[in-house]
Amino acid sequence: MDFAPDPDQRLLADNFHALGVTLNASDEHDRHGGTYFSRQKWRRCGDIGLLGLSLPERWGGLGLDSLSTAIAIEAFARGHEDLGLVFSACAHLFAGAMPIAAHGTDSVRDEVLPKLGSGEWIAANAITEAEAGSDVYAMRATAVRDGDRYVLDGVKSYVTNAPLADVFVVYASTDPRSGYLGISAFVVHRDTPGVTVGSPLPKTGLASSPLAPVYLDGVAVPVANRLGGEGDGRDVFTGSMEWERTCLFAAYVGAMDRQLGRTVAYTGERRQFRKPLARHQAVAHRLADMKLRLESARLLLYRACWARDQGTVRPLDVSLAKLGISEAATLNALDAVHLHGGAGIVEGSGVERAIADAVPAALFSGTSEIHRDVIAAQLRHET
Ligand SMILES: Cc1cc2nc3c(=O)[nH]c(=O)nc-3n(C[C@H](O)[C@H](O)[C@H](O)COP(=O)(O)OP(=O)(O)OC[C@H]3O[C@@H](n4cnc5c(N)ncnc54)[C@H](O)[C@@H]3O)c2cc1C
């Protein structure tokens, strides 16, 4: 096992870090009151390849494997301050484009994927419902076959990118008696009659990433828009979550790296009691703890991605990476603010935002409790 980046990966990391830094200067915002990323900024993400990192080259992507994709995202987020944008880009790629690439019909893939990779369109993934969060397959949304189409009804509660999205990957039950075996996935265009996107939900953290409910009322979708076979929804979702639970969380590794660099610099410069803060042992130890969490998170990430690329990944590897990174992100954000003292809680300092950005990481893509359940189940299985 060798986790040293090869020359191509080093170049990729250098390029994406530089691109992330360059994009900091772009402060265009969208039509929803200036909070969310703009279409122009999104298009620039498409131009630089961020929106198609793992997408096969056939549809305009870079066709990278998991480890290279994670390295690029980590480097981009190390350079780019707006984690909400990176989160939206990753949700679009891993939970929107990748399941379509893996399971879509040729006509849908050829129509949708080049537009997703280039940034012409925005994708969203709609599975969670009010009564089906962690227990996601308890969903009530239905898809009823009617000749050469399905008719979808239901309400999806938290859909990242929904306010701006052009296309949704929607999960609904085609056989409510069969539980998770009765779930199917569909590509639904925003302009299909019966699709309504609710008002964006004001939220804590990842501020530039919009989140909203999506209402489906008699939405007719061609059979060709089904991803995989009827009842394959669980496999489609599991595959997309494997991408998301590894490569999306590379963004948090990059953000933690940037934050640690900033905190080391600050504590090296600011003096109290006639010496730099970092020369006080309690401060130095906190910096050491931040470094330990960062490197542990990175190793878990690289190992899970490497195993995916070898075809040997286990749910255990993915859950350990997701859990380890998300919990490290929150603890490091708290430490960074603490070590900046009063300066750390001033809005606009960039330090305070990390806490709000880190907290949701322990919720989306499966909460920490759900991942601990997966890990514990694997331990039982191994003994
Ligand atoms: C920023 C953000 C973006 C999101 N984007 C999307 C998106 O694009 N598409 C989408 O479909 N969804 C999205 N979600 C929804 C997300 O997947 C859910 O929030 C998540 O699955 C948890 O569901 P819930 O919010 O209903 O919480 P619940 O399931 O109600 O959980 C509440 C608490 O109870 C705990 N809990 C639940 N069950 C158990 C159990 N069996 N054992 C122990 N503890 C348990 C949880 O761990 C949690 O702490 C997003 C969420 C966030 C925060």
Short mmCIF file of C-alpha atoms and ligand atoms in Angstrom, two decimals:
data_model
loop_
_atom_site.label_atom_id
_atom_site.label_comp_id
_atom_site.label_asym_id
_atom_site.label_seq_id
_atom_site.Cartn_x
_atom_site.Cartn_y
_atom_site.Cartn_z
CA MET A 1 0.00 0.00 0.00
CA ASP A 2 1.56 3.30 -1.07
CA PHE A 3 -0.27 6.55 -0.37
CA ALA A 4 2.44 8.86 -1.70
CA PRO A 5 0.86 10.84 -4.54
CA ASP A 6 2.38 9.99 -7.93
CA PRO A 7 3.67 12.83 -10.17
CA ASP A 8 0.28 13.16 -11.92
CA GLN A 9 -1.53 13.41 -8.60
CA ARG A 10 0.98 15.99 -7.33
CA LEU A 11 0.39 18.09 -10.44
CA LEU A 12 -3.37 17.66 -10.05
CA ALA A 13 -3.16 18.82 -6.44
CA ASP A 14 -1.02 21.84 -7.34
CA ASN A 15 -3.41 22.83 -10.12
CA PHE A 16 -6.57 22.44 -8.07
CA HIS A 17 -5.08 24.26 -5.11
CA ALA A 18 -4.19 27.18 -7.37
CA LEU A 19 -7.66 27.10 -8.96
CA GLY A 20 -9.28 27.13 -5.52
CA VAL A 21 -7.24 30.17 -4.52
CA THR A 22 -8.05 31.95 -7.80
CA LEU A 23 -11.76 31.36 -7.34
CA ASN A 24 -11.69 33.12 -3.95
CA ALA A 25 -11.63 36.38 -5.86
CA SER A 26 -14.96 35.54 -7.48
CA ASP A 27 -17.70 36.88 -5.22
CA GLU A 28 -20.67 36.72 -7.58
CA HIS A 29 -23.85 35.58 -5.89
CA ASP A 30 -27.14 34.24 -7.06
CA ARG A 31 -30.63 35.59 -7.31
CA HIS A 32 -31.72 34.39 -3.83
CA GLY A 33 -30.66 37.48 -1.93
CA GLY A 34 -26.95 37.18 -2.55
CA THR A 35 -26.40 34.20 -0.26
CA TYR A 36 -25.83 31.32 -2.67
CA PHE A 37 -23.22 30.72 -5.35
CA SER A 38 -23.96 32.21 -8.73
CA ARG A 39 -24.36 30.48 -12.09
CA GLN A 40 -21.21 32.26 -13.30
CA LYS A 41 -19.16 30.85 -10.45
CA TRP A 42 -20.67 27.42 -11.05
CA ARG A 43 -19.73 27.61 -14.73
CA ARG A 44 -16.18 28.45 -13.73
CA CYS A 45 -16.15 25.34 -11.54
CA GLY A 46 -17.22 23.40 -14.64
CA ASP A 47 -14.56 25.05 -16.81
CA ILE A 48 -11.77 24.06 -14.43
CA GLY A 49 -12.97 20.45 -14.25
CA LEU A 50 -14.19 20.40 -10.65
CA LEU A 51 -17.72 19.32 -11.61
CA GLY A 52 -16.52 16.39 -13.71
CA LEU A 53 -13.50 15.06 -11.80
CA SER A 54 -14.71 11.45 -11.59
CA LEU A 55 -17.09 11.62 -14.54
CA PRO A 56 -15.99 9.42 -17.45
CA GLU A 57 -14.21 11.31 -20.26
CA ARG A 58 -16.93 10.14 -22.68
CA TRP A 59 -19.22 12.79 -21.14
CA GLY A 60 -16.62 15.50 -20.75
CA GLY A 61 -15.26 14.53 -17.35
CA LEU A 62 -11.67 13.91 -16.27
CA GLY A 63 -12.35 10.22 -15.57
CA LEU A 64 -10.30 10.18 -12.37
CA ASP A 65 -10.32 7.30 -9.89
CA SER A 66 -11.42 7.82 -6.26
CA LEU A 67 -8.01 8.61 -4.81
CA SER A 68 -7.13 11.17 -7.49
CA THR A 69 -10.61 12.71 -7.20
CA ALA A 70 -10.19 13.04 -3.44
CA ILE A 71 -6.71 14.55 -3.84
CA ALA A 72 -8.07 17.16 -6.27
CA ILE A 73 -10.99 18.08 -3.99
CA GLU A 74 -8.78 18.23 -0.92
CA ALA A 75 -6.37 20.56 -2.73
CA PHE A 76 -9.17 22.74 -4.08
CA ALA A 77 -10.74 23.12 -0.61
CA ARG A 78 -7.33 23.88 0.90
CA GLY A 79 -7.18 26.85 -1.43
CA HIS A 80 -10.83 27.86 -1.54
CA GLU A 81 -12.53 29.55 1.42
CA ASP A 82 -16.15 28.86 0.47
CA LEU A 83 -16.84 25.32 1.69
CA GLY A 84 -20.52 25.70 0.80
CA LEU A 85 -19.62 25.91 -2.88
CA VAL A 86 -17.35 22.87 -2.65
CA PHE A 87 -20.10 20.96 -0.83
CA SER A 88 -22.64 21.83 -3.53
CA ALA A 89 -20.19 20.83 -6.27
CA CYS A 90 -19.55 17.48 -4.57
CA ALA A 91 -23.25 16.77 -3.97
CA HIS A 92 -23.87 17.55 -7.64
CA LEU A 93 -21.06 15.27 -8.83
CA PHE A 94 -21.29 12.33 -6.43
CA ALA A 95 -25.02 12.09 -5.67
CA GLY A 96 -26.23 13.56 -8.98
CA ALA A 97 -23.93 12.87 -11.91
CA MET A 98 -22.21 9.65 -10.77
CA PRO A 99 -25.37 7.56 -10.22
CA ILE A 100 -26.59 8.69 -13.65
CA ALA A 101 -23.23 7.71 -15.19
CA ALA A 102 -23.36 4.32 -13.47
CA HIS A 103 -27.01 3.42 -14.01
CA GLY A 104 -28.59 5.74 -16.59
CA THR A 105 -29.82 4.74 -20.02
CA ASP A 106 -27.61 5.92 -22.89
CA SER A 107 -30.12 8.55 -24.00
CA VAL A 108 -30.32 10.09 -20.51
CA ARG A 109 -26.57 9.92 -19.96
CA ASP A 110 -25.83 11.55 -23.32
CA GLU A 111 -28.39 14.28 -22.69
CA VAL A 112 -27.62 15.11 -19.06
CA LEU A 113 -24.01 14.29 -18.19
CA PRO A 114 -22.14 16.68 -20.53
CA LYS A 115 -24.26 19.52 -19.13
CA LEU A 116 -23.54 18.48 -15.54
CA GLY A 117 -19.80 18.17 -16.13
CA SER A 118 -19.55 21.54 -17.85
CA GLY A 119 -21.61 23.36 -15.24
CA GLU A 120 -24.35 24.28 -17.67
CA TRP A 121 -26.74 22.40 -15.37
CA ILE A 122 -26.90 21.78 -11.64
CA ALA A 123 -27.91 18.41 -10.16
CA ALA A 124 -29.52 17.51 -6.84
CA ASN A 125 -30.25 14.28 -4.99
CA ALA A 126 -33.69 13.90 -3.39
CA ILE A 127 -34.16 11.00 -1.01
CA THR A 128 -34.74 12.30 2.55
CA GLU A 129 -38.31 12.88 3.71
CA ALA A 130 -39.85 14.27 6.89
CA GLU A 131 -40.46 10.76 8.26
CA ALA A 132 -37.53 9.09 6.49
CA GLY A 133 -34.20 10.61 7.55
CA SER A 134 -31.74 8.11 8.98
CA ASP A 135 -34.40 5.46 8.34
CA VAL A 136 -34.27 6.52 4.71
CA TYR A 137 -35.97 3.52 3.12
CA ALA A 138 -39.10 4.23 5.17
CA MET A 139 -39.85 6.81 2.48
CA ARG A 140 -43.44 7.44 1.42
CA ALA A 141 -42.84 8.88 -2.04
CA THR A 142 -44.25 6.57 -4.66
CA ALA A 143 -43.65 5.93 -8.36
CA VAL A 144 -46.52 4.14 -10.09
CA ARG A 145 -45.94 2.60 -13.50
CA ASP A 146 -48.40 3.81 -16.16
CA GLY A 147 -47.46 2.42 -19.59
CA ASP A 148 -44.18 3.90 -20.74
CA ARG A 149 -43.90 6.27 -17.81
CA TYR A 150 -43.95 6.44 -14.01
CA VAL A 151 -46.04 8.90 -12.02
CA LEU A 152 -44.22 10.22 -8.94
CA ASP A 153 -45.82 11.68 -5.81
CA GLY A 154 -44.21 12.71 -2.55
CA VAL A 155 -42.27 15.36 -0.66
CA LYS A 156 -38.49 15.41 -0.25
CA SER A 157 -37.44 17.49 2.72
CA TYR A 158 -33.77 18.52 2.50
CA VAL A 159 -32.43 18.73 -1.02
CA THR A 160 -29.03 20.39 -1.49
CA ASN A 161 -28.89 22.56 -4.62
CA ALA A 162 -32.67 22.29 -5.13
CA PRO A 163 -33.31 26.06 -5.44
CA LEU A 164 -30.93 26.21 -8.40
CA ALA A 165 -31.08 22.64 -9.73
CA ASP A 166 -32.00 21.73 -13.30
CA VAL A 167 -32.23 18.01 -12.71
CA PHE A 168 -32.92 15.75 -9.72
CA VAL A 169 -32.10 12.15 -8.88
CA VAL A 170 -35.30 11.21 -7.05
CA TYR A 171 -35.87 8.04 -5.02
CA ALA A 172 -39.41 6.66 -4.69
CA SER A 173 -41.07 3.37 -3.90
CA THR A 174 -42.31 1.32 -6.84
CA ASP A 175 -43.37 -1.46 -4.45
CA PRO A 176 -44.19 -0.18 -0.97
CA ARG A 177 -44.69 -3.74 0.37
CA SER A 178 -41.06 -4.64 -0.32
CA GLY A 179 -39.34 -2.00 1.84
CA TYR A 180 -35.85 -1.13 0.63
CA LEU A 181 -36.12 -3.73 -2.13
CA GLY A 182 -39.01 -1.75 -3.60
CA ILE A 183 -37.16 1.57 -4.02
CA SER A 184 -36.35 2.87 -7.51
CA ALA A 185 -34.39 5.92 -8.68
CA PHE A 186 -35.36 8.37 -11.43
CA VAL A 187 -33.89 11.32 -13.27
CA VAL A 188 -36.45 14.13 -13.05
CA HIS A 189 -36.10 17.42 -14.88
CA ARG A 190 -37.00 20.49 -12.92
CA ASP A 191 -39.37 21.76 -15.61
CA THR A 192 -41.50 18.58 -15.53
CA PRO A 193 -45.11 19.51 -14.65
CA GLY A 194 -45.82 18.74 -10.99
CA VAL A 195 -42.30 19.51 -9.70
CA THR A 196 -42.21 22.41 -7.23
CA VAL A 197 -39.16 23.56 -5.30
CA GLY A 198 -39.94 25.15 -1.94
CA SER A 199 -38.30 28.24 -0.51
CA PRO A 200 -34.64 27.85 0.41
CA LEU A 201 -34.26 26.86 4.08
CA PRO A 202 -32.18 29.33 6.07
CA LYS A 203 -29.54 27.18 7.76
CA THR A 204 -26.41 27.11 9.87
CA GLY A 205 -23.20 26.50 7.96
CA LEU A 206 -22.28 25.88 4.31
CA ALA A 207 -23.99 29.21 3.72
CA SER A 208 -23.55 29.43 -0.04
CA SER A 209 -25.05 25.95 -0.60
CA PRO A 210 -28.84 26.19 -1.03
CA LEU A 211 -31.16 23.63 0.58
CA ALA A 212 -34.91 23.29 0.00
CA PRO A 213 -37.81 20.84 -0.03
CA VAL A 214 -39.04 19.43 -3.33
CA TYR A 215 -42.70 18.60 -3.94
CA LEU A 216 -43.73 15.96 -6.48
CA ASP A 217 -47.36 16.01 -7.49
CA GLY A 218 -48.30 13.60 -10.28
CA VAL A 219 -44.90 13.99 -11.96
CA ALA A 220 -44.80 11.88 -15.15
CA VAL A 221 -41.33 10.53 -15.92
CA PRO A 222 -40.44 8.33 -18.92
CA VAL A 223 -39.39 4.76 -18.11
CA ALA A 224 -36.08 5.60 -19.82
CA ASN A 225 -35.36 7.98 -16.91
CA ARG A 226 -35.25 5.16 -14.37
CA LEU A 227 -31.75 4.46 -13.05
CA GLY A 228 -31.12 0.72 -13.23
CA GLY A 229 -33.98 -1.72 -12.93
CA GLU A 230 -37.15 -1.39 -10.93
CA GLY A 231 -36.21 -1.95 -7.28
CA ASP A 232 -32.53 -1.05 -7.83
CA GLY A 233 -32.82 2.26 -5.96
CA ARG A 234 -30.95 1.01 -2.92
CA ASP A 235 -27.96 -0.04 -5.04
CA VAL A 236 -28.02 3.27 -6.92
CA PHE A 237 -28.09 5.20 -3.64
CA THR A 238 -25.43 3.04 -1.97
CA GLY A 239 -23.08 3.56 -4.92
CA SER A 240 -23.56 7.32 -4.85
CA MET A 241 -23.04 7.41 -1.08
CA GLU A 242 -19.80 5.48 -1.43
CA TRP A 243 -18.51 8.31 -3.62
CA GLU A 244 -19.93 11.00 -1.37
CA ARG A 245 -18.84 9.50 1.96
CA THR A 246 -15.26 9.39 0.74
CA CYS A 247 -14.56 12.05 -1.90
CA LEU A 248 -16.92 14.78 -0.60
CA PHE A 249 -15.24 14.56 2.78
CA ALA A 250 -11.89 15.26 1.14
CA ALA A 251 -13.16 18.86 1.13
CA TYR A 252 -13.16 18.84 4.92
CA VAL A 253 -9.60 17.48 4.98
CA GLY A 254 -8.53 20.35 2.73
CA ALA A 255 -10.40 22.90 4.85
CA MET A 256 -8.83 21.52 8.05
CA ASP A 257 -5.37 21.81 6.47
CA ARG A 258 -5.98 25.47 5.56
CA GLN A 259 -7.36 26.17 9.03
CA LEU A 260 -4.40 24.54 10.79
CA GLY A 261 -1.93 26.55 8.67
CA ARG A 262 -3.76 29.74 9.60
CA THR A 263 -3.86 28.82 13.29
CA VAL A 264 -0.15 27.92 13.40
CA ALA A 265 0.66 31.26 11.76
CA TYR A 266 -1.59 33.21 14.14
CA THR A 267 -0.30 31.57 17.30
CA GLY A 268 3.25 32.04 16.05
CA GLU A 269 2.75 35.77 15.61
CA ARG A 270 0.51 36.83 18.46
CA ARG A 271 2.37 37.35 21.71
CA GLN A 272 1.01 37.17 25.24
CA PHE A 273 3.09 37.06 28.43
CA ARG A 274 6.14 38.19 26.33
CA LYS A 275 6.20 35.22 24.00
CA PRO A 276 4.27 33.84 21.02
CA LEU A 277 1.11 31.96 21.96
CA ALA A 278 2.51 28.81 20.33
CA ARG A 279 5.36 28.80 22.84
CA HIS A 280 2.89 28.15 25.67
CA GLN A 281 2.77 24.41 26.07
CA ALA A 282 -1.01 24.17 26.38
CA VAL A 283 -1.38 26.02 23.06
CA ALA A 284 1.32 23.91 21.37
CA HIS A 285 -0.41 20.72 22.53
CA ARG A 286 -3.71 21.88 21.09
CA LEU A 287 -1.95 22.50 17.76
CA ALA A 288 -0.44 19.01 17.95
CA ASP A 289 -3.91 17.53 18.54
CA MET A 290 -5.25 19.40 15.52
CA LYS A 291 -2.43 17.99 13.39
CA LEU A 292 -3.05 14.47 14.69
CA ARG A 293 -6.75 14.66 13.80
CA LEU A 294 -5.98 16.09 10.37
CA GLU A 295 -3.47 13.39 9.47
CA SER A 296 -5.66 10.60 10.87
CA ALA A 297 -8.58 11.91 8.82
CA ARG A 298 -6.44 12.10 5.70
CA LEU A 299 -5.15 8.54 6.14
CA LEU A 300 -8.67 7.18 6.62
CA LEU A 301 -9.75 9.05 3.50
CA TYR A 302 -6.87 7.84 1.34
CA ARG A 303 -7.22 4.27 2.55
CA ALA A 304 -10.94 4.15 1.76
CA CYS A 305 -10.38 5.73 -1.68
CA TRP A 306 -7.47 3.42 -2.41
CA ALA A 307 -9.57 0.38 -1.44
CA ARG A 308 -12.38 1.62 -3.70
CA ASP A 309 -9.93 1.86 -6.59
CA GLN A 310 -8.66 -1.67 -5.84
CA GLY A 311 -12.22 -2.99 -5.70
CA THR A 312 -11.70 -4.17 -2.12
CA VAL A 313 -13.52 -1.47 -0.18
CA ARG A 314 -15.76 -2.51 2.72
CA PRO A 315 -18.57 -0.42 4.25
CA LEU A 316 -16.30 -0.33 7.31
CA ASP A 317 -13.59 1.63 5.44
CA VAL A 318 -16.09 4.15 4.13
CA SER A 319 -17.84 4.65 7.48
CA LEU A 320 -14.54 5.01 9.34
CA ALA A 321 -13.44 7.70 6.88
CA LYS A 322 -16.74 9.60 6.96
CA LEU A 323 -17.02 9.44 10.75
CA GLY A 324 -13.36 10.21 11.41
CA ILE A 325 -13.24 13.21 9.07
CA SER A 326 -16.54 14.77 10.13
CA GLU A 327 -15.79 14.52 13.84
CA ALA A 328 -12.21 15.77 13.35
CA ALA A 329 -13.59 18.75 11.40
CA THR A 330 -15.79 19.84 14.30
CA LEU A 331 -13.10 19.36 16.96
CA ASN A 332 -10.46 21.17 14.88
CA ALA A 333 -12.84 24.04 14.15
CA LEU A 334 -13.51 24.46 17.88
CA ASP A 335 -9.78 24.42 18.60
CA ALA A 336 -9.02 26.93 15.83
CA VAL A 337 -11.57 29.38 17.19
CA HIS A 338 -10.34 28.84 20.74
CA LEU A 339 -6.71 29.51 19.80
CA HIS A 340 -7.67 32.73 18.01
CA GLY A 341 -9.27 34.00 21.21
CA GLY A 342 -11.75 36.83 20.71
CA ALA A 343 -10.51 37.28 17.14
CA GLY A 344 -11.79 33.77 16.39
CA ILE A 345 -15.44 34.59 16.96
CA VAL A 346 -15.53 37.81 14.99
CA GLU A 347 -17.75 37.36 11.96
CA GLY A 348 -15.81 37.57 8.73
CA SER A 349 -12.55 36.38 10.31
CA GLY A 350 -13.04 33.12 8.39
CA VAL A 351 -12.22 31.14 11.52
CA GLU A 352 -15.67 31.24 13.10
CA ARG A 353 -17.34 29.96 9.95
CA ALA A 354 -15.52 26.63 10.23
CA ILE A 355 -17.63 25.55 13.22
CA ALA A 356 -20.89 26.18 11.40
CA ASP A 357 -19.53 24.46 8.28
CA ALA A 358 -18.32 21.42 10.23
CA VAL A 359 -21.43 20.65 12.30
CA PRO A 360 -23.65 19.50 9.39
CA ALA A 361 -20.89 17.10 8.25
CA ALA A 362 -21.88 14.80 11.11
CA LEU A 363 -25.46 14.75 9.78
CA PHE A 364 -25.52 14.48 6.00
CA SER A 365 -24.37 11.31 4.20
CA GLY A 366 -25.49 9.39 7.29
CA THR A 367 -25.23 10.66 10.85
CA SER A 368 -22.39 9.69 13.18
CA GLU A 369 -24.69 7.26 15.00
CA ILE A 370 -25.56 5.47 11.76
CA HIS A 371 -21.87 5.14 10.83
CA ARG A 372 -21.03 3.83 14.32
CA ASP A 373 -23.77 1.24 13.79
CA VAL A 374 -22.17 0.20 10.48
CA ILE A 375 -18.74 -0.07 12.11
CA ALA A 376 -20.07 -2.03 15.08
CA ALA A 377 -21.99 -4.39 12.78
CA GLN A 378 -18.80 -5.07 10.82
CA LEU A 379 -16.95 -5.81 14.08
CA ARG A 380 -19.61 -8.35 15.03
CA HIS A 381 -19.32 -9.84 11.57
CA GLU A 382 -15.53 -10.14 11.86
CA THR A 383 -15.56 -11.87 15.27
C1 LIG B 1 -26.42 20.29 5.08
C2 LIG B 1 -27.30 19.13 4.74
C3 LIG B 1 -27.50 18.79 3.41
C4 LIG B 1 -28.35 17.73 3.05
N1 LIG B 1 -28.54 17.44 1.73
C5 LIG B 1 -29.39 16.45 1.40
C6 LIG B 1 -29.65 16.17 0.01
O1 LIG B 1 -29.06 16.76 -0.89
N2 LIG B 1 -30.55 15.20 -0.29
C7 LIG B 1 -31.21 14.50 0.67
O2 LIG B 1 -32.02 13.64 0.32
N3 LIG B 1 -30.97 14.73 1.99
C8 LIG B 1 -30.09 15.69 2.37
N4 LIG B 1 -29.85 15.96 3.70
C9 LIG B 1 -30.58 15.21 4.72
C10 LIG B 1 -29.72 14.23 5.51
O3 LIG B 1 -29.40 13.12 4.73
C11 LIG B 1 -30.48 13.90 6.80
O4 LIG B 1 -30.51 15.08 7.58
C12 LIG B 1 -29.85 12.77 7.57
O5 LIG B 1 -29.99 11.55 6.89
C13 LIG B 1 -30.47 12.62 8.97
O6 LIG B 1 -31.87 12.55 8.87
P1 LIG B 1 -32.77 13.51 9.78
O7 LIG B 1 -32.31 14.90 9.58
O8 LIG B 1 -34.19 13.20 9.52
O9 LIG B 1 -32.40 13.13 11.28
P2 LIG B 1 -32.95 11.85 12.14
O10 LIG B 1 -32.86 10.64 11.33
O11 LIG B 1 -34.29 12.25 12.69
O12 LIG B 1 -31.89 11.83 13.29
C14 LIG B 1 -31.90 12.75 14.39
C15 LIG B 1 -30.90 12.25 15.42
O13 LIG B 1 -31.28 10.93 15.86
C16 LIG B 1 -30.21 10.04 15.63
N5 LIG B 1 -30.71 8.72 15.24
C17 LIG B 1 -31.61 8.40 14.26
N6 LIG B 1 -31.75 7.08 14.15
C18 LIG B 1 -30.91 6.52 15.09
C19 LIG B 1 -30.60 5.19 15.49
N7 LIG B 1 -31.14 4.13 14.89
N8 LIG B 1 -29.70 5.02 16.48
C20 LIG B 1 -29.13 6.09 17.09
N9 LIG B 1 -29.38 7.37 16.76
C21 LIG B 1 -30.26 7.59 15.78
C22 LIG B 1 -29.40 10.64 14.50
O14 LIG B 1 -28.09 10.14 14.46
C23 LIG B 1 -29.49 12.11 14.83
O15 LIG B 1 -28.54 12.44 15.80
C24 LIG B 1 -29.00 16.99 4.08
C25 LIG B 1 -28.77 17.32 5.43
C26 LIG B 1 -27.94 18.36 5.76
C27 LIG B 1 -27.71 18.67 7.22
#
